[in-house]
PDB file of C-alpha atoms in Angstrom:
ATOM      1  CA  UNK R   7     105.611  77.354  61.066  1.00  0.00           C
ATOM      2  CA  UNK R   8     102.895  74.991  59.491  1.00  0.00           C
ATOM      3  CA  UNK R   9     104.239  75.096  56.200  1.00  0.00           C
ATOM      4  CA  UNK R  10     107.248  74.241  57.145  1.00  0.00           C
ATOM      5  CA  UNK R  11     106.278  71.319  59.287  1.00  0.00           C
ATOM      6  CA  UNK R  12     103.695  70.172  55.707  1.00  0.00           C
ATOM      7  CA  UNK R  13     107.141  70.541  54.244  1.00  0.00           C
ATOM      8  CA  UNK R  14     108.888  68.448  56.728  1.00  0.00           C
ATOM      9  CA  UNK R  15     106.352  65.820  56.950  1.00  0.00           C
ATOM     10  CA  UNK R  16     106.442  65.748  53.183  1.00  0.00           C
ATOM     11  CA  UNK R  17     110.018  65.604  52.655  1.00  0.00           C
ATOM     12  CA  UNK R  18     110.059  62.974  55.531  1.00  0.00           C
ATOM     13  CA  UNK R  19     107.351  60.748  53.819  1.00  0.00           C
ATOM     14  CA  UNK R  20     109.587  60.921  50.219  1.00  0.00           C
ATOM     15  CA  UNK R  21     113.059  59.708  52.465  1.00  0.00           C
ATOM     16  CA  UNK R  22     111.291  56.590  53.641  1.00  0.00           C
ATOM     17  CA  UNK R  23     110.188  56.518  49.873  1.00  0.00           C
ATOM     18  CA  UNK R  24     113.383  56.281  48.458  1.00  0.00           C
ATOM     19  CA  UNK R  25     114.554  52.595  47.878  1.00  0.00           C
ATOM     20  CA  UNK R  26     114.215  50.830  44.441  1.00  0.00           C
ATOM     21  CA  UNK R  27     111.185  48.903  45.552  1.00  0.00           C
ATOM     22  CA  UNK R  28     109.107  52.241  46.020  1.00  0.00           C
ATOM     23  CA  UNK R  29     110.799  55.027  43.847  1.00  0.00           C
ATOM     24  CA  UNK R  30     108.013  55.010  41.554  1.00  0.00           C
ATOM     25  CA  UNK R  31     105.290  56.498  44.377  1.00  0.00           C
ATOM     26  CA  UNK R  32     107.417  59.555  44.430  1.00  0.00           C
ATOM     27  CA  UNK R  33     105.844  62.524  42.336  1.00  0.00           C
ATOM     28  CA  UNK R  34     108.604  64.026  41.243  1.00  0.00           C
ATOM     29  CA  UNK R  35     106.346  67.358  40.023  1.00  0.00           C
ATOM     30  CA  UNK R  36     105.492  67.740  43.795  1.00  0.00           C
ATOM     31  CA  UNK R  37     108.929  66.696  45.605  1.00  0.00           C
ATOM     32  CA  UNK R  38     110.073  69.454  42.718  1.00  0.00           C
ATOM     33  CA  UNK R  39     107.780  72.212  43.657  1.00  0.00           C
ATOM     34  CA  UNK R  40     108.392  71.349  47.829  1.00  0.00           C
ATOM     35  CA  UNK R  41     112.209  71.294  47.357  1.00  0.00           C
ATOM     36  CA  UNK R  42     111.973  75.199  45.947  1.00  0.00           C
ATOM     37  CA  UNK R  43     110.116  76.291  48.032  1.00  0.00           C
ATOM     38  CA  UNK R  44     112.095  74.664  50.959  1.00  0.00           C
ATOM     39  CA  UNK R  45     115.130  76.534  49.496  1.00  0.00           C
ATOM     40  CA  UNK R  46     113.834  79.658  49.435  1.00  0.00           C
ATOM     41  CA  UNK R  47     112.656  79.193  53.165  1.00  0.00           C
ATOM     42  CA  UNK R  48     115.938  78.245  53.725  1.00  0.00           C
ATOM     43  CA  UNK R  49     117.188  81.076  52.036  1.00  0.00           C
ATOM     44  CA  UNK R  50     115.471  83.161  53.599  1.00  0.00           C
ATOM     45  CA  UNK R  51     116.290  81.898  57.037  1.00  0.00           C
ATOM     46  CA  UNK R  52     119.759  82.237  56.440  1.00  0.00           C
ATOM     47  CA  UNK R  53     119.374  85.685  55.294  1.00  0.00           C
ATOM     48  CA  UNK R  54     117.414  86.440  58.699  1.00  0.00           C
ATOM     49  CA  UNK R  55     120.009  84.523  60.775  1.00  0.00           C
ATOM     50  CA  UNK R  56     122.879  87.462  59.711  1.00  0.00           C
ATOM     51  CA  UNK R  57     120.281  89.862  60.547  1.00  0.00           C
ATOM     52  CA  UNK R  58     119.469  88.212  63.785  1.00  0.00           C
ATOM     53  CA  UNK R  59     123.392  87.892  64.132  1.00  0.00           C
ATOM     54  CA  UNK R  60     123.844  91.851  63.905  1.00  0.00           C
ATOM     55  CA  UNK R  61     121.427  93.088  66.115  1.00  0.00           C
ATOM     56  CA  UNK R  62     122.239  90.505  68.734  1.00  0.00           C
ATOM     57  CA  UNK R  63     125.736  91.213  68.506  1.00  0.00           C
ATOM     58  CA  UNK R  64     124.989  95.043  68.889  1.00  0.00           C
ATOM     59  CA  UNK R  65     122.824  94.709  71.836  1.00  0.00           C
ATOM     60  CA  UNK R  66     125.493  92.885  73.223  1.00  0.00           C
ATOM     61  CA  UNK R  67     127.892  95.543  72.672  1.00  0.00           C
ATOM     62  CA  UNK R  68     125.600  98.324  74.093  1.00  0.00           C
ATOM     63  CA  UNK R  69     124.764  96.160  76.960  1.00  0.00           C
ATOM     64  CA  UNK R  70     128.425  95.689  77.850  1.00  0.00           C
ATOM     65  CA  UNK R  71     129.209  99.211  77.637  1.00  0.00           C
ATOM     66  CA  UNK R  72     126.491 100.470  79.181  1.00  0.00           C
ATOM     67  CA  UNK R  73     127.190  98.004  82.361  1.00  0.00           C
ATOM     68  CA  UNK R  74     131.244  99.290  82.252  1.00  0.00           C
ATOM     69  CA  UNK R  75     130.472 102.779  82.478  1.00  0.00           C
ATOM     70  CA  UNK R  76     128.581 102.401  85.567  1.00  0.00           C
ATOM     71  CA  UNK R  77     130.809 100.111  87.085  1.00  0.00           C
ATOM     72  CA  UNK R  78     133.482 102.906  86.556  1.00  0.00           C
ATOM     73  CA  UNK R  79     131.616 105.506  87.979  1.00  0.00           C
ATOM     74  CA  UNK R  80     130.216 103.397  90.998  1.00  0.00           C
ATOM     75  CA  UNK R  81     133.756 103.197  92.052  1.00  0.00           C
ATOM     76  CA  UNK R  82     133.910 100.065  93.614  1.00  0.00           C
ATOM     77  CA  UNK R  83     136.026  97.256  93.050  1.00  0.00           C
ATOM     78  CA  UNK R  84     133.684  94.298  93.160  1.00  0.00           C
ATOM     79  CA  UNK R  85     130.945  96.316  90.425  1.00  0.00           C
ATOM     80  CA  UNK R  86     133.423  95.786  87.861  1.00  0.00           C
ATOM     81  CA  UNK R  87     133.778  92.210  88.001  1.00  0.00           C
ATOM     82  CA  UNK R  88     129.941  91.841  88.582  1.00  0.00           C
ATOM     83  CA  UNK R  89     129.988  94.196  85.349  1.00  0.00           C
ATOM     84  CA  UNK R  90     132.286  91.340  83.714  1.00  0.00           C
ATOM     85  CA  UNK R  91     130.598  88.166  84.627  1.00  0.00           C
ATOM     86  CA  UNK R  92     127.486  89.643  83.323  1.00  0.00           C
ATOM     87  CA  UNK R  93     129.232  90.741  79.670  1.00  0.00           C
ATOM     88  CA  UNK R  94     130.762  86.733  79.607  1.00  0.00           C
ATOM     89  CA  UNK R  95     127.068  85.348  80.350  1.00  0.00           C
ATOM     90  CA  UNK R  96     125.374  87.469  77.681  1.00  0.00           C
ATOM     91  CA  UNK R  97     126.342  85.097  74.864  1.00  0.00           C
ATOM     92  CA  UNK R  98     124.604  82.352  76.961  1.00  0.00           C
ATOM     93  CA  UNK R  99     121.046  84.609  76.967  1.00  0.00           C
ATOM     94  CA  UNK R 100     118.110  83.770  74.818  1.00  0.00           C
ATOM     95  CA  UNK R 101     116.625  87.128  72.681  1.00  0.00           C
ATOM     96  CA  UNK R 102     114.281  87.287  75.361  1.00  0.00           C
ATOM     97  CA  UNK R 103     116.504  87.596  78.378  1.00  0.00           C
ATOM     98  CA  UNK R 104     118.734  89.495  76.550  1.00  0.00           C
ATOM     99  CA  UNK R 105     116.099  92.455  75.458  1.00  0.00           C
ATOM    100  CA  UNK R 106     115.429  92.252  79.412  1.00  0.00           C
ATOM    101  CA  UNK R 107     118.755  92.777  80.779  1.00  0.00           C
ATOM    102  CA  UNK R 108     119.229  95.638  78.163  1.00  0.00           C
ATOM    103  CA  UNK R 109     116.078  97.147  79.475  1.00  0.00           C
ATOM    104  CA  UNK R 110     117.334  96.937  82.990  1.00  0.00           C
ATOM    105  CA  UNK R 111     121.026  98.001  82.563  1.00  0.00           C
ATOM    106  CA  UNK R 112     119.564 100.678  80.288  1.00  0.00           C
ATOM    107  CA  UNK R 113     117.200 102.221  82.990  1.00  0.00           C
ATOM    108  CA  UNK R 114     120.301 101.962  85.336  1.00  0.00           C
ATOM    109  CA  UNK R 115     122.467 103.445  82.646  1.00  0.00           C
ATOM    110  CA  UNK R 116     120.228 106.506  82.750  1.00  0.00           C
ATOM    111  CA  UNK R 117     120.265 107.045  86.414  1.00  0.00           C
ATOM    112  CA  UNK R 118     123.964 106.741  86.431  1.00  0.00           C
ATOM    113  CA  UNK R 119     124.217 109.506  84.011  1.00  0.00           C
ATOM    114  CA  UNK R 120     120.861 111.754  84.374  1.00  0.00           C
ATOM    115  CA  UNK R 121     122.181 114.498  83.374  1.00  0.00           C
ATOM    116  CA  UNK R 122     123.005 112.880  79.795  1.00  0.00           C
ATOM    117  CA  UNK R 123     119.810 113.086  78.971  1.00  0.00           C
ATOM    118  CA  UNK R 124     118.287 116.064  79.870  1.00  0.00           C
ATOM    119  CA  UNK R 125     116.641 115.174  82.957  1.00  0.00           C
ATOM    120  CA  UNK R 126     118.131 117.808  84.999  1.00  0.00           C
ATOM    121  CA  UNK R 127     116.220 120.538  82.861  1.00  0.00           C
ATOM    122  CA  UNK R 128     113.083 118.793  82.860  1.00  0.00           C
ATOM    123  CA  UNK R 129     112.882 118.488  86.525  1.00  0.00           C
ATOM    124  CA  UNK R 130     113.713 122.021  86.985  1.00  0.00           C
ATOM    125  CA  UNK R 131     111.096 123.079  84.185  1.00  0.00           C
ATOM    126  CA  UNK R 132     108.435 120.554  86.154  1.00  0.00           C
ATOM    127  CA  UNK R 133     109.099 121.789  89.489  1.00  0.00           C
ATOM    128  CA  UNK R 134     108.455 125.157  88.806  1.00  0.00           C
ATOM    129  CA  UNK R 135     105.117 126.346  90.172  1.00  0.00           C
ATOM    130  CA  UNK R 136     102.651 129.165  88.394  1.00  0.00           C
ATOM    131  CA  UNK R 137     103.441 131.431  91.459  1.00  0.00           C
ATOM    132  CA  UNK R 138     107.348 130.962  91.485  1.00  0.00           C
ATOM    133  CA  UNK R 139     107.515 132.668  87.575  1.00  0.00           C
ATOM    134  CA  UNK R 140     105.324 135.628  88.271  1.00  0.00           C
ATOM    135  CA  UNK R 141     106.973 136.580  91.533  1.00  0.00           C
TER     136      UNK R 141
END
């Protein structure tokens, strides 16, 4: 972030610069060399914006149907719509919120469906004392 604000400050300094009574201050080598590497920031940005873009849009996704499938097996009425309001309201969620409620509706996703991931079998396998196999 501090190059970027050099480059800001910089680029801010050369607009005030730019009238007829002060165009020759500008260095033209350095305002050259700043405004490349400003595009390739930007650039770069843009390229980690679609990223950004994808995985948001997939943990959106997974959040949703993660918090449909338990309102469908909790069977009652009003958990769907609470399932709804919260899929409308995930667009409005910063990363960091986001990442939380998919932590939380992913721990509830498991205990909704324990058996989907092998938890059944590891209980059983835990449970079992030294004295239970021999006998």
């Amino acid at each position: 972030m501090g190059k970027n604000k050099n480059d800001i400050d910089y680029l801010s300094e050369v607009v005030n610069l730019i009238d007829e009574a002060t165009l020759p201050k500008i260095d033209f080598d350095e305002l050259k060399a700043r405004l490349s590497t400003v595009c390739n920031r930007l650039t770069a940005q843009d390229e980690l914006a679609v990223e950004y873009a994808l995985l948001r849009d997939d943990c959106e996704r997974r959040i949703a149907g993660m918090t449909k499938a338990i309102a469908a097996v909790d069977r009652k009425q009003d958990r769907m719509q609470e399932a709804l309001s919260l899929v409308d309201e995930l667009p409005a969620l910063d990363s960091a919120q986001l990442l939380q409620t998919y932590r939380r509706v992913a721990a509830r996703f498991r205990d909704s469906f324990p058996g989907s991931f092998g938890y059944y079998n590891r209980r059983e396998r835990g449970s079992r004392s030294p004295s239970v196999r021999g006998e």
